[in-house]
mmCIF file of C-alpha atoms in Angstrom:
data_model
loop_
_atom_site.group_PDB
_atom_site.id
_atom_site.type_symbol
_atom_site.label_atom_id
_atom_site.label_comp_id
_atom_site.label_asym_id
_atom_site.label_seq_id
_atom_site.Cartn_x
_atom_site.Cartn_y
_atom_site.Cartn_z
ATOM 1 C CA MET A 13 -105.260 36.539 102.905
ATOM 2 C CA ILE A 14 -102.463 36.029 105.121
ATOM 3 C CA GLU A 15 -98.976 35.811 104.706
ATOM 4 C CA ILE A 16 -96.577 32.861 104.905
ATOM 5 C CA THR A 17 -93.296 31.624 103.443
ATOM 6 C CA ILE A 18 -92.746 28.895 101.272
ATOM 7 C CA ASN A 19 -89.393 27.832 99.731
ATOM 8 C CA GLY A 20 -87.698 31.059 101.318
ATOM 9 C CA ASP A 21 -90.347 33.430 99.616
ATOM 10 C CA PRO A 22 -93.451 35.200 101.041
ATOM 11 C CA HIS A 23 -96.504 34.201 99.577
ATOM 12 C CA LYS A 24 -100.044 35.679 100.635
ATOM 13 C CA ILE A 25 -102.961 32.980 100.605
ATOM 14 C CA ARG A 26 -106.580 32.637 101.257
ATOM 15 C CA ALA A 27 -106.891 32.343 105.458
ATOM 16 C CA ASP A 28 -108.403 29.318 106.917
ATOM 17 C CA GLN A 29 -106.912 26.698 104.646
ATOM 18 C CA ASN A 30 -105.547 23.386 105.660
ATOM 19 C CA LEU A 31 -102.285 21.680 103.841
ATOM 20 C CA VAL A 32 -104.432 19.611 101.796
ATOM 21 C CA GLU A 33 -106.370 22.793 100.267
ATOM 22 C CA LEU A 34 -103.089 24.933 99.992
ATOM 23 C CA LEU A 35 -101.453 22.145 97.848
ATOM 24 C CA GLN A 36 -104.185 22.049 95.850
ATOM 25 C CA ASP A 37 -104.056 25.690 95.295
ATOM 26 C CA LEU A 38 -100.371 25.283 94.670
ATOM 27 C CA LYS A 39 -100.986 22.577 92.091
ATOM 28 C CA LEU A 40 -98.890 20.263 94.122
ATOM 29 C CA ASP A 41 -99.718 16.476 94.237
ATOM 30 C CA PRO A 42 -99.420 15.591 97.870
ATOM 31 C CA THR A 43 -98.747 11.940 96.942
ATOM 32 C CA LYS A 44 -95.151 13.666 95.350
ATOM 33 C CA VAL A 45 -94.185 16.061 97.377
ATOM 34 C CA ALA A 46 -93.015 16.400 101.291
ATOM 35 C CA VAL A 47 -93.626 19.063 103.592
ATOM 36 C CA GLU A 48 -91.742 20.762 106.521
ATOM 37 C CA ARG A 49 -93.603 23.254 108.470
ATOM 38 C CA ASN A 50 -91.632 25.883 111.032
ATOM 39 C CA LEU A 51 -88.593 23.191 110.750
ATOM 40 C CA GLU A 52 -90.670 20.188 111.508
ATOM 41 C CA ILE A 53 -92.204 17.865 109.212
ATOM 42 C CA VAL A 54 -95.794 17.430 108.818
ATOM 43 C CA PRO A 55 -96.598 13.389 108.197
ATOM 44 C CA LYS A 56 -98.465 12.829 105.298
ATOM 45 C CA THR A 57 -101.711 11.440 107.176
ATOM 46 C CA THR A 58 -102.035 14.953 109.189
ATOM 47 C CA TYR A 59 -101.962 16.925 106.205
ATOM 48 C CA GLN A 60 -106.171 17.219 106.912
ATOM 49 C CA ASP A 61 -105.498 18.674 110.341
ATOM 50 C CA VAL A 62 -102.677 21.045 110.030
ATOM 51 C CA LYS A 63 -104.239 24.699 109.430
ATOM 52 C CA ILE A 64 -101.920 27.258 107.688
ATOM 53 C CA ILE A 65 -101.297 30.254 109.766
ATOM 54 C CA THR A 66 -99.744 33.968 109.795
ATOM 55 C CA GLY A 67 -96.320 33.591 109.616
ATOM 56 C CA ASP A 68 -95.779 29.645 108.707
ATOM 57 C CA ARG A 69 -92.702 29.077 107.140
ATOM 58 C CA LEU A 70 -93.107 25.983 104.662
ATOM 59 C CA GLU A 71 -90.554 23.701 102.848
ATOM 60 C CA ILE A 72 -92.396 22.014 99.970
ATOM 61 C CA VAL A 73 -89.627 18.879 98.697
ATOM 62 C CA HIS A 74 -89.794 16.325 95.960
ATOM 63 C CA PHE A 75 -87.176 14.128 94.196
ATOM 64 C CA ILE A 76 -85.258 15.088 91.768
ATOM 65 C CA GLY A 77 -82.503 13.909 89.453
ATOM 66 C CA GLY A 78 -79.606 13.763 91.437
ATOM 67 C CA GLY A 79 -76.500 11.273 91.969
ATOM 68 C CA LYS A 80 -73.575 12.480 94.101
ATOM 69 C CA MET B 16 -69.921 -24.449 96.519
ATOM 70 C CA GLY B 17 -73.136 -23.398 96.221
ATOM 71 C CA VAL B 18 -71.385 -20.031 94.671
ATOM 72 C CA GLU B 19 -69.286 -21.027 92.554
ATOM 73 C CA ASN B 20 -72.289 -23.007 91.082
ATOM 74 C CA ASN B 21 -74.317 -20.096 91.007
ATOM 75 C CA MET B 22 -71.711 -17.784 89.028
ATOM 76 C CA MET B 23 -71.036 -20.739 86.606
ATOM 77 C CA GLU B 24 -74.819 -20.884 86.103
ATOM 78 C CA GLN B 25 -74.928 -16.747 86.421
ATOM 79 C CA THR B 26 -77.956 -17.210 88.686
ATOM 80 C CA ASN B 27 -78.504 -16.206 91.842
ATOM 81 C CA ASP B 28 -75.714 -14.356 92.565
ATOM 82 C CA THR B 29 -78.166 -11.468 94.420
ATOM 83 C CA PHE B 30 -76.641 -9.502 97.371
ATOM 84 C CA ASN B 31 -78.557 -8.029 100.258
ATOM 85 C CA ILE B 32 -78.888 -4.557 101.272
ATOM 86 C CA ALA B 33 -81.219 -3.895 104.534
ATOM 87 C CA GLY B 34 -83.010 -7.395 104.410
ATOM 88 C CA THR B 35 -84.032 -6.931 100.516
ATOM 89 C CA ASP B 36 -81.827 -9.413 97.786
ATOM 90 C CA PHE B 37 -81.017 -6.981 94.807
ATOM 91 C CA THR B 38 -79.875 -8.908 91.901
ATOM 92 C CA SER B 39 -78.084 -5.898 89.529
ATOM 93 C CA ARG B 40 -74.955 -5.038 91.371
ATOM 94 C CA LEU B 41 -74.817 -1.337 89.701
ATOM 95 C CA ILE B 42 -76.716 1.655 91.294
ATOM 96 C CA VAL B 43 -77.025 4.691 89.338
ATOM 97 C CA GLY B 44 -77.406 8.278 89.910
ATOM 98 C CA THR B 45 -80.087 10.176 88.039
ATOM 99 C CA GLY B 46 -78.260 13.747 87.985
ATOM 100 C CA LYS B 47 -76.859 15.384 84.856
ATOM 101 C CA TYR B 48 -78.415 13.849 81.985
ATOM 102 C CA LYS B 49 -79.888 16.199 79.182
ATOM 103 C CA ASP B 50 -83.975 15.455 80.172
ATOM 104 C CA PHE B 51 -85.943 12.864 81.680
ATOM 105 C CA GLU B 52 -86.067 10.887 78.892
ATOM 106 C CA GLU B 53 -82.405 10.065 78.466
ATOM 107 C CA THR B 54 -82.024 9.469 82.402
ATOM 108 C CA ALA B 55 -85.126 6.463 81.976
ATOM 109 C CA ARG B 56 -83.492 5.123 79.005
ATOM 110 C CA ALA B 57 -80.161 5.551 80.668
ATOM 111 C CA VAL B 58 -81.290 3.566 83.822
ATOM 112 C CA ALA B 59 -83.107 0.872 81.790
ATOM 113 C CA ALA B 60 -79.962 0.059 79.821
ATOM 114 C CA SER B 61 -77.637 0.120 82.961
ATOM 115 C CA GLY B 62 -79.996 -2.527 84.751
ATOM 116 C CA ALA B 63 -79.738 -0.705 87.496
ATOM 117 C CA GLU B 64 -82.535 -1.951 90.390
ATOM 118 C CA ILE B 65 -81.569 1.519 92.589
ATOM 119 C CA VAL B 66 -81.410 4.671 91.464
ATOM 120 C CA THR B 67 -80.335 7.736 93.816
ATOM 121 C CA VAL B 68 -82.373 11.288 94.000
ATOM 122 C CA ALA B 69 -82.173 14.069 95.197
ATOM 123 C CA ILE B 70 -84.074 15.903 97.326
ATOM 124 C CA ARG B 71 -85.050 19.690 96.555
ATOM 125 C CA ARG B 72 -87.494 22.178 96.965
ATOM 126 C CA VAL B 73 -90.657 22.243 94.308
ATOM 127 C CA ASN B 74 -90.854 25.030 92.075
ATOM 128 C CA VAL B 75 -93.755 26.731 93.414
ATOM 129 C CA THR B 76 -94.266 29.265 90.845
ATOM 130 C CA ASP B 77 -94.148 26.583 87.622
ATOM 131 C CA PRO B 78 -95.664 23.207 89.451
ATOM 132 C CA THR B 79 -96.636 21.688 85.984
ATOM 133 C CA GLN B 80 -92.988 21.057 85.293
ATOM 134 C CA PRO B 81 -92.219 17.061 84.535
ATOM 135 C CA MET B 82 -91.344 15.367 87.382
ATOM 136 C CA LEU B 83 -88.565 12.419 87.963
ATOM 137 C CA VAL B 84 -91.021 9.928 89.398
ATOM 138 C CA ASP B 85 -93.369 10.310 86.197
ATOM 139 C CA TYR B 86 -90.281 8.901 83.886
ATOM 140 C CA LEU B 87 -88.787 6.297 86.795
ATOM 141 C CA ASP B 88 -91.623 4.527 88.338
ATOM 142 C CA PRO B 89 -90.742 4.353 92.664
ATOM 143 C CA LYS B 90 -92.502 1.035 92.548
ATOM 144 C CA LYS B 91 -90.219 -0.076 89.706
ATOM 145 C CA TYR B 92 -87.104 0.911 90.834
ATOM 146 C CA THR B 93 -85.629 1.498 94.346
ATOM 147 C CA TYR B 94 -85.272 5.147 95.226
ATOM 148 C CA LEU B 95 -82.487 6.003 97.217
ATOM 149 C CA PRO B 96 -82.839 9.649 98.258
ATOM 150 C CA ASN B 97 -78.861 11.048 99.074
ATOM 151 C CA THR B 98 -77.817 13.794 100.909
ATOM 152 C CA ALA B 99 -75.481 15.305 97.938
ATOM 153 C CA GLY B 100 -74.782 18.768 98.540
ATOM 154 C CA CYS B 101 -74.999 18.424 102.152
ATOM 155 C CA PHE B 102 -71.967 19.894 104.223
ATOM 156 C CA THR B 103 -73.365 19.415 107.783
ATOM 157 C CA ALA B 104 -74.546 16.670 109.946
ATOM 158 C CA ASP B 105 -77.955 18.480 110.655
ATOM 159 C CA ASP B 106 -78.438 19.611 107.128
ATOM 160 C CA ALA B 107 -78.471 15.874 105.865
ATOM 161 C CA ILE B 108 -80.709 14.582 108.710
ATOM 162 C CA ARG B 109 -83.150 17.330 107.636
ATOM 163 C CA THR B 110 -82.684 16.036 104.125
ATOM 164 C CA LEU B 111 -83.352 12.353 104.989
ATOM 165 C CA ARG B 112 -86.385 13.222 107.086
ATOM 166 C CA LEU B 113 -87.955 15.013 104.617
ATOM 167 C CA ALA B 114 -86.988 12.313 101.915
ATOM 168 C CA ARG B 115 -88.524 9.695 104.087
ATOM 169 C CA GLU B 116 -91.685 11.530 104.323
ATOM 170 C CA ALA B 117 -91.815 12.000 100.548
ATOM 171 C CA GLY B 118 -91.025 8.590 99.601
ATOM 172 C CA GLY B 119 -92.102 6.902 102.644
ATOM 173 C CA TRP B 120 -89.060 4.169 102.829
ATOM 174 C CA ASN B 121 -86.404 4.517 105.195
ATOM 175 C CA LEU B 122 -83.229 3.050 102.975
ATOM 176 C CA VAL B 123 -81.243 6.107 102.329
ATOM 177 C CA LYS B 124 -77.575 7.365 101.324
ATOM 178 C CA LEU B 125 -75.852 9.552 103.504
ATOM 179 C CA GLU B 126 -73.171 11.450 102.223
ATOM 180 C CA VAL B 127 -71.896 15.006 104.322
ATOM 181 C CA LEU B 128 -69.140 16.625 102.305
ATOM 182 C CA GLY B 129 -66.076 18.305 103.814
ATOM 183 C CA ASP B 130 -64.728 20.378 101.205
ATOM 184 C CA GLN B 131 -66.267 22.367 97.846
ATOM 185 C CA LYS B 132 -63.388 21.664 95.415
ATOM 186 C CA THR B 133 -62.935 17.980 96.302
ATOM 187 C CA LEU B 134 -66.263 17.210 97.418
ATOM 188 C CA TYR B 135 -64.237 14.832 99.997
ATOM 189 C CA PRO B 136 -66.189 13.485 102.535
ATOM 190 C CA ASP B 137 -66.288 14.898 106.109
ATOM 191 C CA MET B 138 -65.890 11.830 108.151
ATOM 192 C CA ILE B 139 -66.436 13.705 111.559
ATOM 193 C CA GLU B 140 -69.822 15.071 110.589
ATOM 194 C CA THR B 141 -70.971 11.606 108.821
ATOM 195 C CA LEU B 142 -70.473 9.804 112.062
ATOM 196 C CA HIS B 143 -72.297 12.513 113.880
ATOM 197 C CA ALA B 144 -75.394 12.047 111.349
ATOM 198 C CA VAL B 145 -74.767 8.020 111.438
ATOM 199 C CA GLU B 146 -75.679 8.138 115.113
ATOM 200 C CA VAL B 147 -78.718 10.098 114.911
ATOM 201 C CA LEU B 148 -80.154 8.444 111.480
ATOM 202 C CA ILE B 149 -79.533 5.255 112.964
ATOM 203 C CA GLY B 150 -81.587 6.068 116.169
ATOM 204 C CA ASP B 151 -84.100 6.986 114.341
ATOM 205 C CA ASP B 152 -84.681 3.616 112.290
ATOM 206 C CA PHE B 153 -83.077 4.918 109.059
ATOM 207 C CA ASP B 154 -80.900 2.054 106.790
ATOM 208 C CA VAL B 155 -77.997 3.819 106.044
ATOM 209 C CA MET B 156 -75.624 3.385 103.162
ATOM 210 C CA VAL B 157 -72.749 5.435 103.610
ATOM 211 C CA TYR B 158 -70.387 7.412 101.685
ATOM 212 C CA CYS B 159 -67.257 7.713 103.373
ATOM 213 C CA SER B 160 -63.213 7.961 102.762
ATOM 214 C CA ASP B 161 -61.190 4.688 102.003
ATOM 215 C CA ASP B 162 -59.921 4.514 105.692
ATOM 216 C CA PRO B 163 -60.313 0.901 106.611
ATOM 217 C CA ILE B 164 -61.109 2.279 110.324
ATOM 218 C CA MET B 165 -63.255 4.760 109.625
ATOM 219 C CA ALA B 166 -65.411 2.019 107.188
ATOM 220 C CA LYS B 167 -65.323 -0.444 110.809
ATOM 221 C CA ARG B 168 -66.777 2.601 112.589
ATOM 222 C CA LEU B 169 -69.396 3.192 110.239
ATOM 223 C CA GLU B 170 -70.221 -0.443 110.394
ATOM 224 C CA ASP B 171 -70.324 -0.929 114.332
ATOM 225 C CA LEU B 172 -72.604 2.197 113.991
ATOM 226 C CA GLY B 173 -75.109 0.172 112.075
ATOM 227 C CA CYS B 174 -74.729 1.394 108.635
ATOM 228 C CA CYS B 175 -76.198 -1.060 106.126
ATOM 229 C CA ALA B 176 -73.680 -0.796 103.467
ATOM 230 C CA ILE B 177 -70.169 0.831 102.895
ATOM 231 C CA MET B 178 -69.400 2.726 100.320
ATOM 232 C CA PRO B 179 -66.038 4.450 100.188
ATOM 233 C CA LEU B 180 -64.976 6.535 97.202
ATOM 234 C CA GLY B 181 -62.594 5.307 94.430
ATOM 235 C CA ALA B 182 -61.386 8.981 93.657
ATOM 236 C CA PRO B 183 -63.092 12.328 93.998
ATOM 237 C CA ILE B 184 -66.716 12.658 92.972
ATOM 238 C CA GLY B 185 -66.975 13.455 88.890
ATOM 239 C CA SER B 186 -63.508 13.138 88.705
ATOM 240 C CA GLY B 187 -63.471 9.759 86.631
ATOM 241 C CA LEU B 188 -60.342 8.809 87.601
ATOM 242 C CA GLY B 189 -60.807 5.145 88.739
ATOM 243 C CA ILE B 190 -60.400 3.252 91.601
ATOM 244 C CA GLN B 191 -57.322 5.219 93.186
ATOM 245 C CA ASN B 192 -56.364 3.168 96.361
ATOM 246 C CA PRO B 193 -57.276 -0.391 95.355
ATOM 247 C CA VAL B 194 -55.349 -1.718 98.341
ATOM 248 C CA GLN B 195 -57.421 0.272 100.958
ATOM 249 C CA ILE B 196 -60.652 -0.719 98.877
ATOM 250 C CA ARG B 197 -59.575 -4.248 99.344
ATOM 251 C CA LEU B 198 -58.915 -3.977 103.052
ATOM 252 C CA ILE B 199 -62.626 -2.350 103.505
ATOM 253 C CA VAL B 200 -63.818 -5.063 101.583
ATOM 254 C CA GLU B 201 -62.211 -8.207 103.256
ATOM 255 C CA GLN B 202 -62.982 -6.616 107.150
ATOM 256 C CA ALA B 203 -66.356 -5.746 106.387
ATOM 257 C CA LYS B 204 -69.472 -7.794 106.789
ATOM 258 C CA VAL B 205 -72.194 -5.836 105.397
ATOM 259 C CA PRO B 206 -72.088 -4.742 101.442
ATOM 260 C CA VAL B 207 -69.209 -2.665 100.417
ATOM 261 C CA LEU B 208 -69.819 -0.344 97.127
ATOM 262 C CA VAL B 209 -67.258 1.623 95.164
ATOM 263 C CA ASP B 210 -68.917 4.873 95.253
ATOM 264 C CA ALA B 211 -67.670 8.066 93.282
ATOM 265 C CA GLY B 212 -64.741 7.749 90.958
ATOM 266 C CA VAL B 213 -65.298 5.405 88.267
ATOM 267 C CA GLY B 214 -64.645 7.172 84.880
ATOM 268 C CA THR B 215 -65.135 3.978 82.199
ATOM 269 C CA ALA B 216 -66.138 0.430 81.853
ATOM 270 C CA SER B 217 -62.764 -1.035 83.357
ATOM 271 C CA ASP B 218 -63.184 1.241 86.555
ATOM 272 C CA ALA B 219 -66.078 -0.065 87.033
ATOM 273 C CA ALA B 220 -64.646 -3.895 86.748
ATOM 274 C CA VAL B 221 -61.852 -3.410 88.570
ATOM 275 C CA ALA B 222 -63.838 -2.046 91.479
ATOM 276 C CA MET B 223 -65.738 -5.579 91.290
ATOM 277 C CA GLU B 224 -62.199 -7.754 90.822
ATOM 278 C CA LEU B 225 -61.617 -6.208 94.262
ATOM 279 C CA GLY B 226 -64.518 -8.120 95.618
ATOM 280 C CA CYS B 227 -66.646 -5.157 96.211
ATOM 281 C CA ASP B 228 -70.542 -6.168 96.157
ATOM 282 C CA GLY B 229 -71.288 -3.284 93.861
ATOM 283 C CA VAL B 230 -70.660 0.036 92.511
ATOM 284 C CA LEU B 231 -72.296 3.508 92.160
ATOM 285 C CA MET B 232 -71.802 6.092 89.576
ATOM 286 C CA ASN B 233 -73.369 8.880 87.564
ATOM 287 C CA THR B 234 -71.037 11.439 85.989
ATOM 288 C CA ALA B 235 -69.110 8.643 84.317
ATOM 289 C CA ILE B 236 -72.929 7.555 82.430
ATOM 290 C CA ALA B 237 -74.488 10.835 82.539
ATOM 291 C CA GLU B 238 -71.221 12.579 80.865
ATOM 292 C CA ALA B 239 -70.245 10.272 78.280
ATOM 293 C CA ARG B 240 -71.071 10.953 74.982
ATOM 294 C CA HIS B 241 -73.544 8.442 74.435
ATOM 295 C CA PRO B 242 -74.992 8.095 78.169
ATOM 296 C CA VAL B 243 -77.406 5.232 77.164
ATOM 297 C CA ALA B 244 -74.521 2.922 75.292
ATOM 298 C CA MET B 245 -71.987 3.979 78.528
ATOM 299 C CA ALA B 246 -74.900 2.812 81.001
ATOM 300 C CA ARG B 247 -74.668 -1.034 78.850
ATOM 301 C CA ALA B 248 -71.032 -0.989 78.724
ATOM 302 C CA MET B 249 -71.527 0.035 82.754
ATOM 303 C CA LYS B 250 -73.937 -3.074 83.122
ATOM 304 C CA LEU B 251 -71.682 -5.063 81.273
ATOM 305 C CA ALA B 252 -67.972 -4.417 83.271
ATOM 306 C CA VAL B 253 -70.073 -4.562 86.980
ATOM 307 C CA GLU B 254 -71.295 -8.267 85.673
ATOM 308 C CA ALA B 255 -67.789 -9.031 84.135
ATOM 309 C CA GLY B 256 -65.918 -7.761 87.019
ATOM 310 C CA ARG B 257 -67.907 -9.650 89.495
ATOM 311 C CA ALA B 258 -67.546 -13.284 87.363
ATOM 312 C CA ALA B 259 -63.895 -12.860 87.203
ATOM 313 C CA TYR B 260 -63.747 -11.882 90.858
ATOM 314 C CA TYR B 261 -65.458 -15.695 91.622
ATOM 315 C CA ALA B 262 -63.581 -17.034 88.812
ATOM 316 C CA GLY B 263 -60.202 -15.998 90.594
ATOM 317 C CA ARG B 264 -57.759 -14.724 88.338
ATOM 318 C CA MET B 265 -54.559 -16.364 87.478
ATOM 319 C CA PRO B 266 -51.124 -15.492 89.717
ATOM 320 C CA LYS B 267 -48.879 -12.786 88.210
ATOM 321 C CA LYS B 268 -45.655 -13.948 87.225
ATOM 322 C CA LEU B 269 -42.243 -12.001 86.140
ATOM 323 C CA TYR B 270 -41.628 -14.144 82.933
ATOM 324 C CA ALA B 271 -43.019 -15.629 80.290
ATOM 325 C CA ASP B 272 -44.858 -19.097 80.380
ATOM 326 C CA PRO B 273 -45.788 -20.729 76.963
ATOM 327 C CA SER B 274 -49.376 -21.924 76.933
ATOM 328 C CA SER B 275 -48.483 -24.372 74.061
ATOM 329 C CA PRO B 276 -46.765 -27.546 75.444
ATOM 330 C CA LEU B 277 -43.145 -27.882 74.881
ATOM 331 C CA ALA B 278 -43.032 -31.647 74.193
ATOM 332 C CA GLY B 279 -43.271 -32.439 70.252
ATOM 333 C CA LEU B 280 -41.534 -29.206 69.156
ATOM 334 C CA ILE B 281 -39.949 -30.056 65.788
#
């Protein structure tokens, strides 16, 4: 297990996962979210290639209702 | 006289934002509704083709919560990500970069706020953010003060729509400075939309009668007693205001002017 930060909270996850696998574990649809890793946007096309390592700080966001 | 003919026939009165033609001149926000079902019904009743959305963290502990995209199809509506709640240029830029990755489109609405109490835009931060976003190939619709000089600066920087406030966000006070809005409309070569301040249908009609290309609103619909009914009222008001603008109102006079002929009076 490794420890990372997701949306500001600590999480323990399996080691050796890429971003697609992590999103699957979190039950999140990759087509409906965007991910920032250590303050850099991760392009959707590269999720498969991004290995999650100890200490990574992820922001996972989506569209919600909002006006102003 | 194409425009007049089109107006009389009520066809083809489209406006163009960043290369895309839109028929509805009403843009609606998707916040503050009771639930997603009410959101979807109000948006449908408004006839809007563009909806504003916010970007927020997903709930990692409960990923099964319903999502907006399940109720408002992004293929049917143009999602306009906006930076509501951002108080610095950096926060707004970061939010819109995430939005672009989440949705895959370049059209965004920028707003950088300067004060919690008034939610008045911070135009210095807004200008900084516009420069970066335009350089990064975003199509930027920009929320701004109703200052014509600032509006011109934003247009010169390359914004694809100028969106001055009619009154503070969520206030429902109506168009407070019609002269300023009109000055901005007259000088602009890109669409001008009143963004914020509309409270009821007549406010939306006033904005359109001033010659605005459209109106953006959220609270006026979402916090009406019957949001879906108000959505329809706003649709009609925007259409009526637009039609009246092109029809050209009669001149105002100080004294009465009878509309029945005086000749032949008994």
